[in-house]
CSV table of N, CA and C in Angstrom, one decimal:
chain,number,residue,atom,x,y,z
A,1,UNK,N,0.8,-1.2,0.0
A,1,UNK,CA,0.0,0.0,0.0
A,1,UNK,C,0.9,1.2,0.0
A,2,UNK,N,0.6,2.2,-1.2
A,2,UNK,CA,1.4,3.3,-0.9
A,2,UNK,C,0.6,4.3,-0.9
A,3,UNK,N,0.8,5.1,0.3
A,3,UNK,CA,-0.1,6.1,0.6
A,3,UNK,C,0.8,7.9,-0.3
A,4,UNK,N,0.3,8.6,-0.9
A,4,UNK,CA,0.6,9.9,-1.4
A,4,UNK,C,-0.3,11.0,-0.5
A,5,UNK,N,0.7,11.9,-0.6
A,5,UNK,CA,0.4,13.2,-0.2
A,5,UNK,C,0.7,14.1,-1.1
A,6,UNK,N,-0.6,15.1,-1.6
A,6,UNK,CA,0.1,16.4,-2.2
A,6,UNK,C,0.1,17.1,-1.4
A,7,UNK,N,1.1,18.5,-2.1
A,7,UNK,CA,0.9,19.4,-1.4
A,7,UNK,C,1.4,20.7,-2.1
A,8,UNK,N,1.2,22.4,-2.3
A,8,UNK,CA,1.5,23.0,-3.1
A,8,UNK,C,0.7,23.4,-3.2
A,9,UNK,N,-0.5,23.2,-3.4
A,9,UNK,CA,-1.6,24.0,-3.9
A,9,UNK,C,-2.2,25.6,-3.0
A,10,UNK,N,-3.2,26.1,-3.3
A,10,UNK,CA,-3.2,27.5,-2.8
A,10,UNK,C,-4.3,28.2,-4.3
A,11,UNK,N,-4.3,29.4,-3.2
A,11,UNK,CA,-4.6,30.7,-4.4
A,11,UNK,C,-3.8,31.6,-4.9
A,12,UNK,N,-4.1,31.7,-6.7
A,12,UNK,CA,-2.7,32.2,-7.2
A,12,UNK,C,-4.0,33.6,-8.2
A,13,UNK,N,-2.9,33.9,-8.5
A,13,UNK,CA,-4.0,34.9,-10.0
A,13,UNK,C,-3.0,34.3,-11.3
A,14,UNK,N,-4.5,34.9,-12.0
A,14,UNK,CA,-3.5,34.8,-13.3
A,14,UNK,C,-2.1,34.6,-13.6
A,15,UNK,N,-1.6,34.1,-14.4
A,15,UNK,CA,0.0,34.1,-15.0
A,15,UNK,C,1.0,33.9,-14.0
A,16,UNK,N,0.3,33.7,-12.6
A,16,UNK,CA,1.2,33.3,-11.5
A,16,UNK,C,2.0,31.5,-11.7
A,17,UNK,N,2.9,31.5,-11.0
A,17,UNK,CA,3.3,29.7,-11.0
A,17,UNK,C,3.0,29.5,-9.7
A,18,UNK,N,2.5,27.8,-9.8
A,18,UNK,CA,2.8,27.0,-8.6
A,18,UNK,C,3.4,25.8,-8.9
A,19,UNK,N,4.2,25.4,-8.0
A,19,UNK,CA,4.2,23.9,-8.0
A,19,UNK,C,3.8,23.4,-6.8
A,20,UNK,N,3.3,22.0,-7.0
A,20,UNK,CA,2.6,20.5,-6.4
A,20,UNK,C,3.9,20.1,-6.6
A,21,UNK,N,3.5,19.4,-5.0
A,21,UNK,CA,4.7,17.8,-4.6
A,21,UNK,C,3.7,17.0,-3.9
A,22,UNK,N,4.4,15.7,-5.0
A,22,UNK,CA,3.8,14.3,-4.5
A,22,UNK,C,5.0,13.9,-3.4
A,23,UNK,N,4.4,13.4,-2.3
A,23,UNK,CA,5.3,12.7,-1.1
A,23,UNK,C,4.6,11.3,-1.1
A,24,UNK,N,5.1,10.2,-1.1
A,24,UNK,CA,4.9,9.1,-0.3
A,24,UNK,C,5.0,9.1,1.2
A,25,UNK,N,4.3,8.2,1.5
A,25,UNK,CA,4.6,7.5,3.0
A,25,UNK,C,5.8,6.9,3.6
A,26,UNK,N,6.1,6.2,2.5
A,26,UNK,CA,7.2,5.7,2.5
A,26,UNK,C,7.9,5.9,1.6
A,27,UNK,N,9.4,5.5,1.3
A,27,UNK,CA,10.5,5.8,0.7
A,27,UNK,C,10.0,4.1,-0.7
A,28,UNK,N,9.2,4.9,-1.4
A,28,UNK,CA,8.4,3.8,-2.1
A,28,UNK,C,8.4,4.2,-3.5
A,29,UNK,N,8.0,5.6,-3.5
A,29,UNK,CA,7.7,6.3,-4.8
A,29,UNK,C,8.1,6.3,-6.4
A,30,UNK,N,9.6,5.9,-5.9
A,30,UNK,CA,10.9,6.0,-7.0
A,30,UNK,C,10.4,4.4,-7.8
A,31,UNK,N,9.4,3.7,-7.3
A,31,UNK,CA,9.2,2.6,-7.7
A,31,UNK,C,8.0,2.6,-8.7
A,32,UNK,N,7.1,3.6,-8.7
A,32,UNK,CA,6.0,4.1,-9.4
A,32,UNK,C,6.2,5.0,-10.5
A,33,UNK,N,5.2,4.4,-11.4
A,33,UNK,CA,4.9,5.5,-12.4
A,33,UNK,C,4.3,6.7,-12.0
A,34,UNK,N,4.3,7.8,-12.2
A,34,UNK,CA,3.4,8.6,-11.1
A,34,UNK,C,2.3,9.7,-12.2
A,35,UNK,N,1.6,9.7,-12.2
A,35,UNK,CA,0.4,11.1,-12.9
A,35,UNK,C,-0.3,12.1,-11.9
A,36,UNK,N,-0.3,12.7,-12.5
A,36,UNK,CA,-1.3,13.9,-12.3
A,36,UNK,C,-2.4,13.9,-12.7
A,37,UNK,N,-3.9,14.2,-12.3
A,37,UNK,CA,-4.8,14.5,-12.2
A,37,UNK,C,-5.5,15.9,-11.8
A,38,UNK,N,-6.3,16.3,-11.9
A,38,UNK,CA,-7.2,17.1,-11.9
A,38,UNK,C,-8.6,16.8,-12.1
A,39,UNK,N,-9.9,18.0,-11.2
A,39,UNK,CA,-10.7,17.6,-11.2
A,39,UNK,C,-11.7,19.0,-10.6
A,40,UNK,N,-12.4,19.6,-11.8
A,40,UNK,CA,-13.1,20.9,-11.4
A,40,UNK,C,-14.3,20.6,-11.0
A,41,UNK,N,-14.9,21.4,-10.3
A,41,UNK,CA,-16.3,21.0,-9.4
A,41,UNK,C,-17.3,20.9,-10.3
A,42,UNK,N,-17.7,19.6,-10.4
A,42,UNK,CA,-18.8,19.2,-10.9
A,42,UNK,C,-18.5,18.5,-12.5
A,43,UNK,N,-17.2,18.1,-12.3
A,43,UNK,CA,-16.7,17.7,-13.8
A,43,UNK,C,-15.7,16.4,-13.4
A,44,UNK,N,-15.5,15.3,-14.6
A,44,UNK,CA,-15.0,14.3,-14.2
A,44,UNK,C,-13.5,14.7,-14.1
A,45,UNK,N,-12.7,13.8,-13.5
A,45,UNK,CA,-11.2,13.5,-13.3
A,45,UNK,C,-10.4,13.6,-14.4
A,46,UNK,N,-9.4,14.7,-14.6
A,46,UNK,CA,-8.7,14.3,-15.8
A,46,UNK,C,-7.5,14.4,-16.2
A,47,UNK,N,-6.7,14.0,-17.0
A,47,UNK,CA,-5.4,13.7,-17.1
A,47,UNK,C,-4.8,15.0,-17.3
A,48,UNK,N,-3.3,15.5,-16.7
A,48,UNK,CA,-2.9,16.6,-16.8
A,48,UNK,C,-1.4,15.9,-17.2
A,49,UNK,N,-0.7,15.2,-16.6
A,49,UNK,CA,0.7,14.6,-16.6
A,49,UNK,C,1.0,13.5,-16.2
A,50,UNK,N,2.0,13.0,-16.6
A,50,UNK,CA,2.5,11.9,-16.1
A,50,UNK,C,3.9,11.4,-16.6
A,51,UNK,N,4.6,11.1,-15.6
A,51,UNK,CA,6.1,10.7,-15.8
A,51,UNK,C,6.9,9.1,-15.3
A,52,UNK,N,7.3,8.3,-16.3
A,52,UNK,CA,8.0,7.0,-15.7
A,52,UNK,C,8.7,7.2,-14.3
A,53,UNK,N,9.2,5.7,-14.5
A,53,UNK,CA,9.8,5.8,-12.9
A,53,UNK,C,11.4,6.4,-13.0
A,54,UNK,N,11.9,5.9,-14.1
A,54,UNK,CA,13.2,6.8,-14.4
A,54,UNK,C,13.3,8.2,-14.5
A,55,UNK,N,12.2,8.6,-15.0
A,55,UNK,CA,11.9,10.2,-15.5
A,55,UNK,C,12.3,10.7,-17.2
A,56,UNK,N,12.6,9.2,-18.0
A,56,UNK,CA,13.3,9.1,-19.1
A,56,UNK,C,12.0,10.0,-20.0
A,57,UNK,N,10.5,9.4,-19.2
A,57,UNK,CA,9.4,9.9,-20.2
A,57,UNK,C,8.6,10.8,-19.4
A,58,UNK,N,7.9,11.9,-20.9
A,58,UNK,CA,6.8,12.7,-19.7
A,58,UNK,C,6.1,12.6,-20.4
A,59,UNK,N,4.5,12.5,-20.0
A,59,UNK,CA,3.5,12.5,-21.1
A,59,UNK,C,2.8,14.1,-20.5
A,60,UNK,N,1.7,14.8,-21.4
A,60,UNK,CA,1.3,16.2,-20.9
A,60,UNK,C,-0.3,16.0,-22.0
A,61,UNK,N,-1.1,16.2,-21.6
A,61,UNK,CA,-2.7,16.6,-21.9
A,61,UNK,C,-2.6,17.8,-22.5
A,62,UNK,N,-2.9,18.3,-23.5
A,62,UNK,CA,-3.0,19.5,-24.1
A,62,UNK,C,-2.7,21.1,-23.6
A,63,UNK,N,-3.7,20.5,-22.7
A,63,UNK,CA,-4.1,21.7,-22.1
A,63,UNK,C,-3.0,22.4,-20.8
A,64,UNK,N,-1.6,21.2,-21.2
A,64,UNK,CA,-0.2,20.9,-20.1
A,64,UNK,C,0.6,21.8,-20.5
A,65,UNK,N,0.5,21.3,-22.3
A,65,UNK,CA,1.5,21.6,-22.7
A,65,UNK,C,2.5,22.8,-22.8
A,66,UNK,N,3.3,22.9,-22.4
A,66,UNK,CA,4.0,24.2,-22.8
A,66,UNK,C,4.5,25.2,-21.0
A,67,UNK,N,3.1,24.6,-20.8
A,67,UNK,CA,2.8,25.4,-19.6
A,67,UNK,C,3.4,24.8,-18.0
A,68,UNK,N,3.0,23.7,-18.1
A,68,UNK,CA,3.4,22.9,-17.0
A,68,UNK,C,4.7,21.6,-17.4
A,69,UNK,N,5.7,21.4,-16.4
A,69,UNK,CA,6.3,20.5,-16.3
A,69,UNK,C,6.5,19.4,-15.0
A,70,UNK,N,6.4,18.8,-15.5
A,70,UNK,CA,6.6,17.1,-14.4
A,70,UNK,C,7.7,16.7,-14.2
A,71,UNK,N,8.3,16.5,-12.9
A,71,UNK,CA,9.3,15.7,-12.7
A,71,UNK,C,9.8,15.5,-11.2
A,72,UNK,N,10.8,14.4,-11.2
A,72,UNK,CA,10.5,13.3,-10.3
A,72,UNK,C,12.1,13.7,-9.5
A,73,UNK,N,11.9,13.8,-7.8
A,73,UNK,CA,13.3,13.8,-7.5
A,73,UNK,C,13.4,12.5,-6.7
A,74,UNK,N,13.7,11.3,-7.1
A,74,UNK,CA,13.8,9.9,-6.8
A,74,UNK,C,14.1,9.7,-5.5
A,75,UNK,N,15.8,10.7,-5.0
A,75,UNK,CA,16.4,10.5,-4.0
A,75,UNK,C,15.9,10.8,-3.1
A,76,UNK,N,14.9,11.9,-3.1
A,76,UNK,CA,13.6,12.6,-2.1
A,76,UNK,C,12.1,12.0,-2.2
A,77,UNK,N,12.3,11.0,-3.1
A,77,UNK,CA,11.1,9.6,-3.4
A,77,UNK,C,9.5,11.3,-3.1
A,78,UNK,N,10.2,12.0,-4.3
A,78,UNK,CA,8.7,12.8,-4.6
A,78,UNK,C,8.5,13.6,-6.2
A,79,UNK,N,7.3,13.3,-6.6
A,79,UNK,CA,7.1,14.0,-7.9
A,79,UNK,C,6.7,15.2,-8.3
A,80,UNK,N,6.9,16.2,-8.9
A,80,UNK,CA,6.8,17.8,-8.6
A,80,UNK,C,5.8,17.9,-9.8
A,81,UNK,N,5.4,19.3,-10.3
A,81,UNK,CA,4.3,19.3,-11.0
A,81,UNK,C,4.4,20.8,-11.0
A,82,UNK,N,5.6,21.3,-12.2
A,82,UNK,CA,5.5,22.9,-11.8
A,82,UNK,C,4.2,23.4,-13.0
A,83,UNK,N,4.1,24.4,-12.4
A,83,UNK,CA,2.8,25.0,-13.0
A,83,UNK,C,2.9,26.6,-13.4
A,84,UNK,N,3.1,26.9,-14.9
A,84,UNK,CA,3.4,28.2,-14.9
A,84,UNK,C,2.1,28.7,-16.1
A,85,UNK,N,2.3,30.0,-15.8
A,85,UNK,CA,1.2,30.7,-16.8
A,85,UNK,C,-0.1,30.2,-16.0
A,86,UNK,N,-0.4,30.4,-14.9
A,86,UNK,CA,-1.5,29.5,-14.6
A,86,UNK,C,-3.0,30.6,-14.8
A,87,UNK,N,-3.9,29.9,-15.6
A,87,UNK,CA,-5.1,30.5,-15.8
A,87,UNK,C,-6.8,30.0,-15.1
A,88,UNK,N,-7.8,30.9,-15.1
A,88,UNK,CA,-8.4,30.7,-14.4
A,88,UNK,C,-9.1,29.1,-14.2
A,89,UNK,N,-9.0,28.8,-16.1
A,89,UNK,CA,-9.8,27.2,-16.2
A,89,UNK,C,-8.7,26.1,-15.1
A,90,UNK,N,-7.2,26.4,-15.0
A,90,UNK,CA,-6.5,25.5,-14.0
A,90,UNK,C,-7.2,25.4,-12.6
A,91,UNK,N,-8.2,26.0,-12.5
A,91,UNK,CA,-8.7,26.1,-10.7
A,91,UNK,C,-9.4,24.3,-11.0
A,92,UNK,N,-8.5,23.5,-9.6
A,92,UNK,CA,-9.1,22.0,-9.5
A,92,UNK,C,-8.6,21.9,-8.5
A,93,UNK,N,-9.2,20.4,-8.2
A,93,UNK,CA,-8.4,20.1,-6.7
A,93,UNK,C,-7.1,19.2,-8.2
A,94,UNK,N,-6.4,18.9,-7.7
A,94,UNK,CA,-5.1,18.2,-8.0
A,94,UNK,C,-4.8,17.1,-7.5
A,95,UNK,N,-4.7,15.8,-7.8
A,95,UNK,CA,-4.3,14.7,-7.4
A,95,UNK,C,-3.2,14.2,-7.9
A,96,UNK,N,-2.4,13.3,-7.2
A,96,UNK,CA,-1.4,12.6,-7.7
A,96,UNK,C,-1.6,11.2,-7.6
A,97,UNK,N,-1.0,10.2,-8.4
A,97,UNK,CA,-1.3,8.8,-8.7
A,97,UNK,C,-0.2,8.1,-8.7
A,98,UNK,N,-0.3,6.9,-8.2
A,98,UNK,CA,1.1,6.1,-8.6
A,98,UNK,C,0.4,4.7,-8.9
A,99,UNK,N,1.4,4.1,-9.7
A,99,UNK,CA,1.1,2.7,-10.8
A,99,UNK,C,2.5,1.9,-11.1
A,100,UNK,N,2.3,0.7,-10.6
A,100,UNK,CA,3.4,0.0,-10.4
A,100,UNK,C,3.7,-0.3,-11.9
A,101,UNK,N,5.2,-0.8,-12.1
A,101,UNK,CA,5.2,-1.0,-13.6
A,101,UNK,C,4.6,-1.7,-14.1
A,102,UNK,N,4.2,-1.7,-15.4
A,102,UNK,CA,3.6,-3.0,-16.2
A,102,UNK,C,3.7,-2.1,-17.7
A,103,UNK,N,3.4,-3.5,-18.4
A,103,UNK,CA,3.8,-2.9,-19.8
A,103,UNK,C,2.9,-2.4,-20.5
A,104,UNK,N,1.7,-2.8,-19.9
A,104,UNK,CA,0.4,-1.6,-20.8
A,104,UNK,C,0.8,0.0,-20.2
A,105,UNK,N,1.6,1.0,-19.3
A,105,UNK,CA,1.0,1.7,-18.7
A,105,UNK,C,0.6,2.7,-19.5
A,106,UNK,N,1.6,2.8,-20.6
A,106,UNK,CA,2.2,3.1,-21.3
A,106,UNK,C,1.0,3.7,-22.6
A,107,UNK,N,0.2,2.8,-22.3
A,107,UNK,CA,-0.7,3.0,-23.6
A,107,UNK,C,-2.0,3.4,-22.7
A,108,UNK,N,-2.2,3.4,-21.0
A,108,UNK,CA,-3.2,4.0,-20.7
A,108,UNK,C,-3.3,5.1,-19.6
A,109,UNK,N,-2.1,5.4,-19.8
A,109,UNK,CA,-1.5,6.3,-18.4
A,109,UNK,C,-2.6,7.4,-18.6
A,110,UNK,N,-2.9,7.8,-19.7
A,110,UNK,CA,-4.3,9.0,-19.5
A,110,UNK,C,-5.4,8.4,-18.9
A,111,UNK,N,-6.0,7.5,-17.9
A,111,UNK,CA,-7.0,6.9,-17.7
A,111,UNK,C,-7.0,6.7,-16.2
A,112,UNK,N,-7.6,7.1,-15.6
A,112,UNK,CA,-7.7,6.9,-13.8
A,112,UNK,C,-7.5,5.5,-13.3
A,113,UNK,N,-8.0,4.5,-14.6
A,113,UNK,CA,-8.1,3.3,-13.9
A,113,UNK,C,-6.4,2.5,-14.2
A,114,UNK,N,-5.3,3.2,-15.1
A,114,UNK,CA,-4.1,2.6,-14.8
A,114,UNK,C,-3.3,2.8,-13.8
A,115,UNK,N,-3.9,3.6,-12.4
A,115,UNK,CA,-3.2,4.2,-11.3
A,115,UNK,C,-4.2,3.1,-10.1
A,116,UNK,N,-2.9,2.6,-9.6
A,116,UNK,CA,-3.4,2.1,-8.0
A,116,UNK,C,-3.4,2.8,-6.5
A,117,UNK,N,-3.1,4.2,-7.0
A,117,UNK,CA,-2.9,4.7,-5.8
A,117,UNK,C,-3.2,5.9,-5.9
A,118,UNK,N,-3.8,6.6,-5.2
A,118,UNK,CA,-4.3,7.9,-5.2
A,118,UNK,C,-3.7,8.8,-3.9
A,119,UNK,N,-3.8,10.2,-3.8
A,119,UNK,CA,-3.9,10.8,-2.6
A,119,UNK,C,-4.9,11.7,-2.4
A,120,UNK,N,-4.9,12.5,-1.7
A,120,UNK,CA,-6.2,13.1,-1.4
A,120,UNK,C,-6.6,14.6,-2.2
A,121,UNK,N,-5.5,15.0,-2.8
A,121,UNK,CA,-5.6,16.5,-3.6
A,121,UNK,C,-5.3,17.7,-3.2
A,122,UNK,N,-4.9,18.3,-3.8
A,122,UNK,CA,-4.9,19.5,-3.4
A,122,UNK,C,-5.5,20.5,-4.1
A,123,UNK,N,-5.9,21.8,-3.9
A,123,UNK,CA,-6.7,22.5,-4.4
A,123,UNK,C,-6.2,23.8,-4.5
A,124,UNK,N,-6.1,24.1,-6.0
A,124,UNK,CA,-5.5,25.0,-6.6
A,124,UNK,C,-6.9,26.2,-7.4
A,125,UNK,N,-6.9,27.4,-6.5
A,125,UNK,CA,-7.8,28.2,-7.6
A,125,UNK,C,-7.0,29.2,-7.8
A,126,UNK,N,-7.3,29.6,-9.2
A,126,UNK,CA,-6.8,30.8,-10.0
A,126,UNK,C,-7.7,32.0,-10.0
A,127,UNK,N,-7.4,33.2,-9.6
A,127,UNK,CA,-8.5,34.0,-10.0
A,127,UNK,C,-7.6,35.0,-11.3
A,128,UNK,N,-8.7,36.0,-11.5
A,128,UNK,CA,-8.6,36.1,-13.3
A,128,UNK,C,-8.1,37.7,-12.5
């Protein structure tokens, strides 16, 4: 069982940055594929990022691109999630995910259901 914690989140305005960190419970993390999620009130769960366990790969949702980057500090078994240009549609709570290896993940990492592990979110609003 690996338990996540985010944390980072807050109120920002426009064009401000944040970054989110994923913490484990334990010194476990570096062993997970890890994503990001998102999830605005009253709207389903959805894919923002996601990075291997080496950090060789990042995948980004459209709506990531350019703007946000992912990445993992292994030896601190936690995954970051900087956030720049941030606009009002970014207001969610924020989750992080971890997924032990396997060889599909690869083809479903945009999908809630290739993550076995959740944390509780954090909650990032933007105002305009």
């Amino acid at each position: 069982q690996v338990q996540l914690v985010e944390s980072g989140g807050r109120l920002a305005q426009s064009g401000d940055s944040l970054r989110l960190s994923c913490a484990a419970s334990e010194r476990t993390l570096s062993n997970y594929q890890v994503g990001w999620f998102r999830q605005a009130p009253g709207r389903e769960r959805v894919f923002v990022a996601a990075i291997t366990r080496g950090g060789s790969r990042k995948y980004y949702a459209d709506s990531a691109k350019g703007r946000f980057d992912i990445s993992r500090a292994n030896a601190e078994d936690t995954v970051y999630l900087q956030m720049n240009s941030l606009k009002p549609e970014d207001t969610a709570v924020y989750y992080c995910a971890a997924a032990p290896a396997r060889s599909d993940w690869n083809a479903y990492y945009r999908r809630t259901v290739a993550y076995d592990y959740w944390g509780q979110g954090t909650q990032v609003t933007v105002s305009s």
